[in-house]
Coordinates of C-alpha atoms in Angstrom, one line a residue:
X1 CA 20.7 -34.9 28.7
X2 CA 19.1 -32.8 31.8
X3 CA 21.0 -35.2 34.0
X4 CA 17.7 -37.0 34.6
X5 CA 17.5 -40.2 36.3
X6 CA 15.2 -43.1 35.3
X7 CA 11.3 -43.5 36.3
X8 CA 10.5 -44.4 40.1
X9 CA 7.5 -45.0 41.3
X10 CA 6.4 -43.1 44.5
X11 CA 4.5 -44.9 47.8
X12 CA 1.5 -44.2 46.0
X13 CA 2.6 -45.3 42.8
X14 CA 3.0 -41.5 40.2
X15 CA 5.6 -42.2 38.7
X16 CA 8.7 -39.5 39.4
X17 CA 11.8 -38.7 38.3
X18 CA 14.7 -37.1 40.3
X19 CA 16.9 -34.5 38.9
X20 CA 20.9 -34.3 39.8
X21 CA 20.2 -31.6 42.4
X22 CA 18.0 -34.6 44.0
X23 CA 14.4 -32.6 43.5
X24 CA 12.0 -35.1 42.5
X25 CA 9.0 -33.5 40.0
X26 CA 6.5 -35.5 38.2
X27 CA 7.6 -37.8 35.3
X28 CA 5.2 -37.0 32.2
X29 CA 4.5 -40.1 29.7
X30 CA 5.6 -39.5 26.1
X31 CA 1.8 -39.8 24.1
X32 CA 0.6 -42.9 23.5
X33 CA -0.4 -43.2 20.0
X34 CA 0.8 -41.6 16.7
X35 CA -0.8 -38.9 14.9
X36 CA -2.5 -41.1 12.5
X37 CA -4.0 -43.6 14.8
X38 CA -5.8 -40.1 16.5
X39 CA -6.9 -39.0 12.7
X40 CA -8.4 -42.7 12.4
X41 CA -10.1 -41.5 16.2
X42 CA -11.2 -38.0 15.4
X43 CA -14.5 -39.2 13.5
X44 CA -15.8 -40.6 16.7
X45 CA -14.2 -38.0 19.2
X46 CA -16.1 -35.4 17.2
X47 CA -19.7 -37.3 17.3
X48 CA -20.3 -38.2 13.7
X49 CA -20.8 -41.8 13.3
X50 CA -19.1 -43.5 10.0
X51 CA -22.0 -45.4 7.8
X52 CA -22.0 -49.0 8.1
X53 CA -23.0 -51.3 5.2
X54 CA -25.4 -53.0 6.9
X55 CA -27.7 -51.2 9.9
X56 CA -29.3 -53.3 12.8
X57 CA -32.1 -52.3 15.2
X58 CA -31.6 -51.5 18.5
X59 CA -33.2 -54.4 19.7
X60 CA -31.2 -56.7 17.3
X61 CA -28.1 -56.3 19.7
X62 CA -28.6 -59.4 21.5
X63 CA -25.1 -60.4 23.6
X64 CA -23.9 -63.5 23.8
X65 CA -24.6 -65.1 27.8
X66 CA -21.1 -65.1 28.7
X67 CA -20.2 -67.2 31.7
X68 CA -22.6 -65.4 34.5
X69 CA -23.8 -68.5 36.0
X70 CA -20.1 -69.3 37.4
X71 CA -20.1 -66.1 39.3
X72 CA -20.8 -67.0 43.3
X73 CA -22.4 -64.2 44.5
X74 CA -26.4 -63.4 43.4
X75 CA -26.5 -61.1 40.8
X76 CA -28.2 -58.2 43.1
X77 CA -24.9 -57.6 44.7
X78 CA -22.9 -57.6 40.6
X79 CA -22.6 -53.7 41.1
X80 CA -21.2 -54.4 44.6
X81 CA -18.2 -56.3 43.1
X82 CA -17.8 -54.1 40.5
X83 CA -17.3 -51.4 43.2
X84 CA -15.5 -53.0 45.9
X85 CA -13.3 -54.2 43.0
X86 CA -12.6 -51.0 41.6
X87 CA -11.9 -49.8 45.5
X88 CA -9.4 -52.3 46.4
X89 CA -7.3 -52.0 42.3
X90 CA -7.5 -48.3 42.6
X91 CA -6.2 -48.0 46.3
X92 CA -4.0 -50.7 46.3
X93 CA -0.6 -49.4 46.8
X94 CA -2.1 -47.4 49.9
X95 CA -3.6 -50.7 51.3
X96 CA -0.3 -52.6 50.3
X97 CA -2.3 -55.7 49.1
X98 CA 0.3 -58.2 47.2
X99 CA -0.3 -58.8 44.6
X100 CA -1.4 -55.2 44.1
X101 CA -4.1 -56.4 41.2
X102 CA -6.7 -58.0 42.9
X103 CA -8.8 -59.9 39.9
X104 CA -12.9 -59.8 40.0
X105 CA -12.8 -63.8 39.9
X106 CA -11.1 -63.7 43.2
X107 CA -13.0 -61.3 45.0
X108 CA -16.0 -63.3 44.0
X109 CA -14.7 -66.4 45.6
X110 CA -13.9 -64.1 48.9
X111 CA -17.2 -62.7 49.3
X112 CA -19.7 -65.7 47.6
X113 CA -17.4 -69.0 48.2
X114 CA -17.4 -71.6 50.8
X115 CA -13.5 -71.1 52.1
X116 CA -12.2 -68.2 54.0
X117 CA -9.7 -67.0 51.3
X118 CA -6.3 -64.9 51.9
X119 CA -7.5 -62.7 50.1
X120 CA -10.5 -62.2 52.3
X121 CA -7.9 -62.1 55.1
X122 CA -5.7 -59.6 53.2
X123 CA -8.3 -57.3 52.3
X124 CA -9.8 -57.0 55.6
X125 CA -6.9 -56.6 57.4
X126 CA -5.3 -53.9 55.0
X127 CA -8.5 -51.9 55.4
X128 CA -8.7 -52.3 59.0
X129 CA -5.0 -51.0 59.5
X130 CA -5.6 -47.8 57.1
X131 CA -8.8 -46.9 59.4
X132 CA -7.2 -47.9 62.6
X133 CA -4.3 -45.3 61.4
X134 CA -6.9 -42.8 60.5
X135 CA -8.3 -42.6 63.7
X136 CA -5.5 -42.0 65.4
X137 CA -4.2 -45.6 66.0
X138 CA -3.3 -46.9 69.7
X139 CA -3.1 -43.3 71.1
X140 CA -6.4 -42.3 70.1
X141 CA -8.5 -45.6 71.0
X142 CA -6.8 -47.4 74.0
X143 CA -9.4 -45.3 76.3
X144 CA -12.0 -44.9 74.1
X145 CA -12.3 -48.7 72.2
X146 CA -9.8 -50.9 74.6
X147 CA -10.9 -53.9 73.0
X148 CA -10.0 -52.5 69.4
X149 CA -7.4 -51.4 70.2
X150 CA -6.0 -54.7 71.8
X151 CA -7.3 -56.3 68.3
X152 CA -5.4 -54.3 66.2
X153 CA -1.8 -54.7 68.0
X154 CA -2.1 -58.3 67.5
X155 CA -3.6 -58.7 64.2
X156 CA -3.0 -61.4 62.5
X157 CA -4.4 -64.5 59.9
X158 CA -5.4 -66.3 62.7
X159 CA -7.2 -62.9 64.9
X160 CA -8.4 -60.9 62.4
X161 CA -12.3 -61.8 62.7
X162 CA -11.5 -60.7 66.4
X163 CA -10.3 -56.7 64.9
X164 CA -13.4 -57.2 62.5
X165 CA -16.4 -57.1 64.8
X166 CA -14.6 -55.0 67.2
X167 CA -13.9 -52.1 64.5
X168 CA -17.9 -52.4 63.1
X169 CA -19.0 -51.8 66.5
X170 CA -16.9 -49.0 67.3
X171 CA -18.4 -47.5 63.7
X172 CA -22.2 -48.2 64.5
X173 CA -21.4 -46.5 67.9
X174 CA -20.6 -43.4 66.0
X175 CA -24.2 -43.0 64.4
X176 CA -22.8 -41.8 61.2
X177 CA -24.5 -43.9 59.0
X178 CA -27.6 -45.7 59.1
X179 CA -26.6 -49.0 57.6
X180 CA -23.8 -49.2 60.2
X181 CA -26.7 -49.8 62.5
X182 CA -28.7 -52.3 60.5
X183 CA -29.8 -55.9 61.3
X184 CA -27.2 -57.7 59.1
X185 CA -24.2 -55.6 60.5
X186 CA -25.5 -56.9 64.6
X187 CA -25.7 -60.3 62.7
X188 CA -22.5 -60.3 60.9
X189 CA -20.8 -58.8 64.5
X190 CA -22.6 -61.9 66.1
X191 CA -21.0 -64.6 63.7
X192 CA -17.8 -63.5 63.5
X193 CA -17.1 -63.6 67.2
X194 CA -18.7 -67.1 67.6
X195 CA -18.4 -69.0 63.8
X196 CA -15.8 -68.5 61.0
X197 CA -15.8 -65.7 58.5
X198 CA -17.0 -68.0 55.2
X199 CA -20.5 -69.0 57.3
X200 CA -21.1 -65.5 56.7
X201 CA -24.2 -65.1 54.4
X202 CA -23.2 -63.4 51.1
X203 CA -24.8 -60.4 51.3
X204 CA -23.5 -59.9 55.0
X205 CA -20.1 -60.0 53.8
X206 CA -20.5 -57.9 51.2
X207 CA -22.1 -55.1 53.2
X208 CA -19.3 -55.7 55.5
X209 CA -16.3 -54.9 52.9
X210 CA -18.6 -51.8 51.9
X211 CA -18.8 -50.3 55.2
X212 CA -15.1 -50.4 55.2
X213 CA -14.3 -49.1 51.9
X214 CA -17.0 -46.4 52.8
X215 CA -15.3 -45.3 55.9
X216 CA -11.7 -45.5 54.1
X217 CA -12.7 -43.0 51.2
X218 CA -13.5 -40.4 53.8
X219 CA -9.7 -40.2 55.3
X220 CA -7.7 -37.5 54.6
X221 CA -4.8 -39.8 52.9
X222 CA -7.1 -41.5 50.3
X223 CA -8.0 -38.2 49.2
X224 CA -4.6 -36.8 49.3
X225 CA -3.9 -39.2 46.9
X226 CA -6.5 -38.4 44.6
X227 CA -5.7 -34.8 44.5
X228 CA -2.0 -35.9 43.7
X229 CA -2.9 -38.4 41.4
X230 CA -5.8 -35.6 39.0
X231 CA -2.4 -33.0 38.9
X232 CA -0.2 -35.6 37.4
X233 CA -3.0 -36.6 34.6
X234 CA -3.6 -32.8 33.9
X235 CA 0.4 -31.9 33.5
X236 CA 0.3 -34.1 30.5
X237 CA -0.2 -32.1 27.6
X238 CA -1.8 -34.7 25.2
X239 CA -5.4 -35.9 25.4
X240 CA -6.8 -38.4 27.6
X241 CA -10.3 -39.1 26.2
X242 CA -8.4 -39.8 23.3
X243 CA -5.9 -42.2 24.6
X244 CA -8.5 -44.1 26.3
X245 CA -10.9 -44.9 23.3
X246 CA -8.0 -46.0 21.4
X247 CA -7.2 -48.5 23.9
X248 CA -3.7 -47.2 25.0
X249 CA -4.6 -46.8 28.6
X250 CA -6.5 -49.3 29.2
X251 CA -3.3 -51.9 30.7
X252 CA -2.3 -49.3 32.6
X253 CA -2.2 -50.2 36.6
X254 CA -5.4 -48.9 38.0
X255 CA -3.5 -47.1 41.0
X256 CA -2.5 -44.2 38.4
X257 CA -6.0 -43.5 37.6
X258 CA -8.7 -41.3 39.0
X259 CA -11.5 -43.9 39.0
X260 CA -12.0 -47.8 36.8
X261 CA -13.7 -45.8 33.2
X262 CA -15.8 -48.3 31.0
X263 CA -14.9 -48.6 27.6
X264 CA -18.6 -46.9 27.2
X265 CA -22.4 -47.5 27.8
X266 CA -24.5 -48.8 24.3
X267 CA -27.6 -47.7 23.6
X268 CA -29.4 -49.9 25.7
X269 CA -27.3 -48.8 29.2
X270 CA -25.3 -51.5 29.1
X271 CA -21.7 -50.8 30.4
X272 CA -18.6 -52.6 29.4
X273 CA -15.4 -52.7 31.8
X274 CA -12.4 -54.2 31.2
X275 CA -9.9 -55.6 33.8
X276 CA -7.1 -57.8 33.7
X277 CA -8.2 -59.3 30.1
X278 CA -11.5 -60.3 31.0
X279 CA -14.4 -58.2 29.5
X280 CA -17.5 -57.6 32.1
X281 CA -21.1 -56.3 30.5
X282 CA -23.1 -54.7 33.5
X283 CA -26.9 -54.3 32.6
X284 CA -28.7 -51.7 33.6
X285 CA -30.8 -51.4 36.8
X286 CA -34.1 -53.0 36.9
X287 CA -37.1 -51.7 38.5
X288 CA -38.2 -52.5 41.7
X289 CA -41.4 -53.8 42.2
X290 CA -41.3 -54.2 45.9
X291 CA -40.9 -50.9 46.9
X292 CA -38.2 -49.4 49.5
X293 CA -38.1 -52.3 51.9
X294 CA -37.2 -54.9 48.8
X295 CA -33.4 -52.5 48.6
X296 CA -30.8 -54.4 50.0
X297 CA -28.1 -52.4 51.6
X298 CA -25.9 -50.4 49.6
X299 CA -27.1 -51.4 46.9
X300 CA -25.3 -50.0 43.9
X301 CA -26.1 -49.0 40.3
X302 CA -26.4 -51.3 37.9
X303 CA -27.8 -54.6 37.1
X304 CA -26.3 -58.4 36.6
X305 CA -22.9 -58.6 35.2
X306 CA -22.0 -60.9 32.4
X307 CA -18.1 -62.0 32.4
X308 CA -16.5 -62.7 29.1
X309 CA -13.1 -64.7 29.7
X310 CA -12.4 -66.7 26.4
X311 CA -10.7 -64.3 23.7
X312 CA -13.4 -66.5 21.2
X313 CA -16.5 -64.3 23.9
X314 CA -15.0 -61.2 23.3
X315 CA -14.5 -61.7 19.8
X316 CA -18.2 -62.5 19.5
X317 CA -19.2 -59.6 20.8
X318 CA -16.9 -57.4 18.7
X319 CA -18.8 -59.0 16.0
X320 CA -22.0 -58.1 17.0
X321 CA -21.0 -54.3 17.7
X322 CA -19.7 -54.1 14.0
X323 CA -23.3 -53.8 12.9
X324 CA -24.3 -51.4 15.4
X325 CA -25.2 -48.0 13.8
X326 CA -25.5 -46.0 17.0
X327 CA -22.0 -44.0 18.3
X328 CA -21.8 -45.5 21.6
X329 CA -22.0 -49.1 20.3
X330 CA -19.3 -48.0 17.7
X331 CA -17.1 -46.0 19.9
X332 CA -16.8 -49.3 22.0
X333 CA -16.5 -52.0 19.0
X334 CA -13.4 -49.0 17.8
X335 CA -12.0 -49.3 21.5
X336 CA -12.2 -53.6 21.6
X337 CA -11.4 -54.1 18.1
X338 CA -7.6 -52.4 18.5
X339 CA -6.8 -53.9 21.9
X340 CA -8.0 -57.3 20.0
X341 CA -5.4 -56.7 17.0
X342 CA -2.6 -55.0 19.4
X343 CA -3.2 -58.3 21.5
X344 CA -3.4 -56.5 24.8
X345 CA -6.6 -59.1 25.6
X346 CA -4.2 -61.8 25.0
X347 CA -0.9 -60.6 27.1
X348 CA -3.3 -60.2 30.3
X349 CA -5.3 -63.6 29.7
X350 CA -1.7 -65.2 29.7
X351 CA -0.5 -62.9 32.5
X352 CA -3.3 -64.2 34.8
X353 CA -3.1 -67.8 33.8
X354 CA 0.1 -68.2 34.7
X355 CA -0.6 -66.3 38.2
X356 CA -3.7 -68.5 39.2
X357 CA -1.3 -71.8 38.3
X358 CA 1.5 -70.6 40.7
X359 CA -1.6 -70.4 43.2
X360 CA -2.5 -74.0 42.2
X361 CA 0.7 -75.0 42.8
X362 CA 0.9 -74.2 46.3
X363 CA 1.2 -77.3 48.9
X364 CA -2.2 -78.8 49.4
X365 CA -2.9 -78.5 53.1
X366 CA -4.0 -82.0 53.2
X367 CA -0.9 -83.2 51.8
X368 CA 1.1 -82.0 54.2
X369 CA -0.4 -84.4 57.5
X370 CA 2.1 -85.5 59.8
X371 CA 2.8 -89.2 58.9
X372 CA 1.2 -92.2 61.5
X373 CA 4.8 -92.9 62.6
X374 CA 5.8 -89.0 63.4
X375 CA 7.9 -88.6 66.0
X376 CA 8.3 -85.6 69.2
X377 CA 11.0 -83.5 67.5
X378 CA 10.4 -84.5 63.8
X379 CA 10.4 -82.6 60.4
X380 CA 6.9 -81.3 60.1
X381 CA 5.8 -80.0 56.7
X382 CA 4.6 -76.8 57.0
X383 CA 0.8 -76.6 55.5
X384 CA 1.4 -73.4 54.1
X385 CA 4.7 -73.4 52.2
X386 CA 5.4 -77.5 52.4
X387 CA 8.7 -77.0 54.1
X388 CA 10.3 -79.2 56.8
X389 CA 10.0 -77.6 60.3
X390 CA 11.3 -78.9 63.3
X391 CA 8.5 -77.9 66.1
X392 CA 8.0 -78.7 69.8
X393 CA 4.3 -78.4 70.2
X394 CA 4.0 -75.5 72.2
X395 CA 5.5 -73.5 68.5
X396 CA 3.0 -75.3 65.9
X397 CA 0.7 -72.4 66.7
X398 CA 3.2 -69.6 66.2
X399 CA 4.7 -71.3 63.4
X400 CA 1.3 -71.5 61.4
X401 CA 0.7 -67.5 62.6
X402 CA 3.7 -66.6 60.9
X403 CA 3.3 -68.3 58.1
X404 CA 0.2 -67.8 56.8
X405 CA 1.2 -64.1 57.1
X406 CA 3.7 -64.5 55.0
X407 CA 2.8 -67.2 52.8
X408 CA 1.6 -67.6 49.1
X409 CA -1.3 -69.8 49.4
X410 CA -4.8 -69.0 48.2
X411 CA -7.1 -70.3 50.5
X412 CA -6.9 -70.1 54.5
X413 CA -9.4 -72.9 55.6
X414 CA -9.9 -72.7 59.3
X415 CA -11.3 -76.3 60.1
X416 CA -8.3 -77.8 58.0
X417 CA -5.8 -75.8 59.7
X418 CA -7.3 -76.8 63.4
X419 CA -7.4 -80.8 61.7
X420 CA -3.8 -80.1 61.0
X421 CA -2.9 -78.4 64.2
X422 CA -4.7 -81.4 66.0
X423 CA -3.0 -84.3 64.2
X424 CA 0.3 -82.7 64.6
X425 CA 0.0 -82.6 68.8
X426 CA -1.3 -86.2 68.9
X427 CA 1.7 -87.1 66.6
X428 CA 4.2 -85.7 68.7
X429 CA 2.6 -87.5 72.1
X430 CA 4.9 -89.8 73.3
X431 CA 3.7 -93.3 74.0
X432 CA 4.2 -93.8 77.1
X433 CA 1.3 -90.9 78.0
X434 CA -1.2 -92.9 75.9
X435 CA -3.7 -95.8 77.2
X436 CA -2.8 -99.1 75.5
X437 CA -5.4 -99.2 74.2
X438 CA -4.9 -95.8 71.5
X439 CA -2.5 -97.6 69.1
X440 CA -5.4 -99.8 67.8
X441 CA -7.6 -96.7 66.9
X442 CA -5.0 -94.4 66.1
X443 CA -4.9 -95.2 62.5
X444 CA -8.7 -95.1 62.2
X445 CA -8.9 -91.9 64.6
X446 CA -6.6 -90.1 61.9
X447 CA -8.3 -90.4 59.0
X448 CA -11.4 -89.4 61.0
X449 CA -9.7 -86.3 61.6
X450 CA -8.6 -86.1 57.8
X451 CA -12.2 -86.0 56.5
X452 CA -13.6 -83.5 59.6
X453 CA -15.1 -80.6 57.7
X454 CA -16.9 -78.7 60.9
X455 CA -16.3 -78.0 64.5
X456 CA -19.5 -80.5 65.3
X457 CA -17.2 -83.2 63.8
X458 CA -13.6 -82.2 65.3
X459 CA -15.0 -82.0 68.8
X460 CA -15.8 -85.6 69.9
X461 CA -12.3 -86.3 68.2
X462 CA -10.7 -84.2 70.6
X463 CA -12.6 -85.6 73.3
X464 CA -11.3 -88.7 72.2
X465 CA -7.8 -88.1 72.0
X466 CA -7.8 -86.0 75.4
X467 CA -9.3 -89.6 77.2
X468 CA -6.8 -91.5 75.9
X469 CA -3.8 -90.1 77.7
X470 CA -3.2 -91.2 81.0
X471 CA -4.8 -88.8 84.2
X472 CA -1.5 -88.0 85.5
X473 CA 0.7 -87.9 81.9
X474 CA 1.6 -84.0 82.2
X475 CA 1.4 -83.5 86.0
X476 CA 4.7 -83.7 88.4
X477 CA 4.6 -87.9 88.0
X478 CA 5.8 -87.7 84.6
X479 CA 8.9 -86.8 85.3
X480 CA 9.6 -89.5 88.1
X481 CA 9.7 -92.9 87.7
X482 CA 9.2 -95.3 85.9
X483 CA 9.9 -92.4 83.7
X484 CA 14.2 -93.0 84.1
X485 CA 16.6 -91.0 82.5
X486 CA 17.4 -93.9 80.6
X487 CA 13.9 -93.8 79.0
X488 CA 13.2 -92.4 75.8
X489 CA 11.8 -89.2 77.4
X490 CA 15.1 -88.1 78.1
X491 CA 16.0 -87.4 74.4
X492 CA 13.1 -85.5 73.5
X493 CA 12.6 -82.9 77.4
X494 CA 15.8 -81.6 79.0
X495 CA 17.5 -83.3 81.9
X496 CA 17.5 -81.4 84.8
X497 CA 20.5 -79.9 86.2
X498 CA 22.3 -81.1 89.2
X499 CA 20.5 -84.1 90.9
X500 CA 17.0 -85.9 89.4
X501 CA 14.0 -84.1 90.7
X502 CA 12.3 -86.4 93.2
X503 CA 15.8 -86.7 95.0
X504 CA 16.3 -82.9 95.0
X505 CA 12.5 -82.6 96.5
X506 CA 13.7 -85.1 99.1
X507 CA 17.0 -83.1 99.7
X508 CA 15.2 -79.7 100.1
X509 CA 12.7 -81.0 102.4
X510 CA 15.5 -82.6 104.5
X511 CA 17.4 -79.1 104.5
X512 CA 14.2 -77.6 105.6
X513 CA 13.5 -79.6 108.3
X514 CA 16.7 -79.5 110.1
X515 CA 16.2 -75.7 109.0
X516 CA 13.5 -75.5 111.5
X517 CA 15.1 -77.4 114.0
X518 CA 17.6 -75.5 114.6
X519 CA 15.6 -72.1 115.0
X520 CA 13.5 -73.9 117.2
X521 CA 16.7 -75.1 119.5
X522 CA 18.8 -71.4 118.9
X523 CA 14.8 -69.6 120.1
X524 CA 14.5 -72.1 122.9
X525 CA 18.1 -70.8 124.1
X526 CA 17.7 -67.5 123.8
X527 CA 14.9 -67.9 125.6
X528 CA 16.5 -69.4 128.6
X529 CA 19.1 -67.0 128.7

């Protein structure tokens, strides 16, 4: 009726609404819950407990295990997920991650798994970019950090561990903090120039991905936003704490919050998050009995972390909250118990599901292999996205650098992709610049190359393929004969212009010795003269 347009959502993600005069001003949410579901809330907001039928001890409230073991990483570094997960969903419109909810189970399999994942590539990358920007980007660092700077203007999937060790030692040259300087950072600098991100111990990689989110909360913009972000929350006239323990905020996108809140802490210090449907119980911090030394770095608070997928986990552990008599556990059975019934739990279980199967879904990089009987000039399916390409091997590495920028596929393996690369150039060899001898190991040589899983086993296959083409095949006699323009080489390079090469050689040298004949005989002359 105010002539006001619909919601937006600004670069950082508050949502706005522009007036007819074209002045934007916060948009405020209507409240989330009706009157009576806050009378039903009040009890509990106020601190008087209602009396359960049946009271159990303290010590009673045993948890069901949940599905810990499947986690990757050790649980000493649980509180570092929880963190760097809370980092990357809060500050994801800033860092421009896609999807911009980046799940726990995925961040685990970055920083614990075997693969070098995209989203380890992503993350990295997005966090490199914000502090290369902070710092004043190529202005600033071309004289002071030339090799960081070079890094950064050709980031990319396939150069990014490159930008990585060059941007931690620019930050342990600047003696801010200590654990810039530790042991593991020089270690994790020394693998990443030499090996591939995912030999990276665990704990390396996590301390890693903390030094950058560390270094990113301190710029200006980050903190910009969170200014931005506390006046739109406090504009609203209705009451958060409220909201939140009835479970209306909870499904809300993390980048419109402040911070990741816990549903609560029971009486035992337990702490119960929720994200994306899954329900994650973080114990409280142990003692340690080693002393200072036995403190990993950055080490946050908290203890294991206990991940509850199934909707039968987390109805189990409703279950065993309802005979809690203490607030806290009550507060938090109130909170789980009406996203159970209003099937929030459910919608995000589903949501997710159906995202990790259009991840499995992807082309299988081994599936895409160039066939035996490949051709120069052929349709190559692309490893990434499965499409047909038509490459000239001297594109097959830009092609894959573009496309695993832009591509959909969960998992970036490095030794597959040089496999792929590899098969793909000996594919597109023509025949006549290979020994006799290679078509009766070629078939065996390929599936060699299929099954290579390190660089130990890739390398005496390339040395392999390299002595099976002929000494001269790319030098100046491959384009003379017996290579004719009749031959099959003259469909696949193009035919130079004008006369055939070795007679135009011939010709020149011709022109050039009469050329110095006759300004021999015209210096002779005019000498005489």
């Amino acid at each position: 009726s105010d002539g006001m347009e619909d919601e937006v959502e600004d670069e950082d993600g508050i949502p706005m609404v522009s007036s007819s005069s074209g002045e934007l001003r916060f948009f405020l949410v209507g409240q989330p819950h009706t009157d009576a579901e806050l009378e039903d809330a009040l009890p509990l907001l106020s601190g008087v407990a209602p009396p359960r039928r049946k009271a159990a001890k303290e010590a009673d409230l045993v948890l069901p295990v949940g599905s810990t073991a499947d986690l990757l990483l050790p649980p000493e570094h649980h509180p570092n997920l929880l963190t760097i997960g809370s980092f990357l969903n809060c500050f994801s419109r800033q860092l421009e991650l896609q999807p911009p909810q980046v799940g726990l189970n995925e961040l685990d399999a970055a920083l614990g798994g075997c693969h070098t994942t995209r989203l380890a590539i992503q993350v990295h990358s997005a966090l490199m970019r914000l502090l290369y920007e902070g710092a004043g980007g190529a202005n600033a660092l071309s004289r002071s950090h030339p090799a960081l700077a070079y890094s950064m203007r050709r980031l990319s999937p396939l150069t990014w561990q490159e930008a990585l060790a060059e941007m931690l030692l620019k930050h342990a040259g600047e003696r801010e903090e200590q654990d810039d300087r530790s042991p593991d950072v020089a270690r994790a600098v020394q693998c990443l120039c030499a090996h591939e991100y995912h030999e990276l111990p665990p704990c390396e990689r996590v301390l890693v991905l903390r030094l950058l989110t560390a270094r990113a909360m301190r710029l200006s913009r980050l903190r910009g936003v969170l200014e931005r972000r506390a006046e739109w929350i406090e504009a609203h006239p209705w009451d958060w704490g409220a909201a939140r323990l009835l479970g209306k905020l909870q499904s809300w996108p993390m980048y419109r919050q402040l911070r990741w809140e816990p549903l609560g802490r029971d009486g035992q210090g337990r702490a119960y998050w929720l994200l994306h449907g899954v329900l994650w119980i973080q114990s409280p911090p142990q003692q340690e009995s080693g002393g200072p030394s036995a403190q990993p770095a950055f080490r946050s608070q908290g203890g294991e972390v206990r991940r509850y997928e199934l909707l039968s986990e987390v109805e189990e552990v409703v279950r065993i909250l309802a005979q809690a008599q203490n607030l806290p556990e009550q507060r938090i059975h109130f909170t789980l118990s009406r996203l159970l019934s209003a099937g929030v739990l459910e919608k995000e279980r589903l949501a997710r599901l159906e995202a990790e199967e259009d991840m499995e879904s992807s082309p299988d990089v081994e599936a895409c292999f160039p066939a035996s009987d490949a051709v120069p000039g052929s349709g190559i399916p692309c490893c990434f996205t499965g499409r047909r390409n038509r490459l000239a091997v001297y594109d097959i590495m830009r092609h894959l650098e573009g496309s695993a920028a832009n591509s959909s596929e969960g998992k970036i393996p490095g030794m597959e992709l040089c496999c792929y690369l590899l098969l793909h150039l000996a594919s597109q060899m023509p025949g006549q610049v290979l020994v006799g001898g290679w078509s009766d190991v070629k078939a065996v040589w390929e599936n060699a190359v299929k099954q290579a899983k390190s660089a130990q086993q890739v390398a005496p296959l390339l040395l392999q393929l390299e002595s099976a083409v002929e000494r001269d095949a790319f030098g100046r006699r491959w384009t003379l004969p017996p290579f004719s323009p009749d031959d099959i080489l003259s469909t696949l390079t193009p035919k130079p212009r004008g006369r055939p090469p070795w007679e135009a050689t011939a010709a020149s040298a011709n022109e050039a010795a009469g050329a110095t004949s006759s300004d021999r005989g015209r210096a002779g002359r005019g000498g005489r003269g």
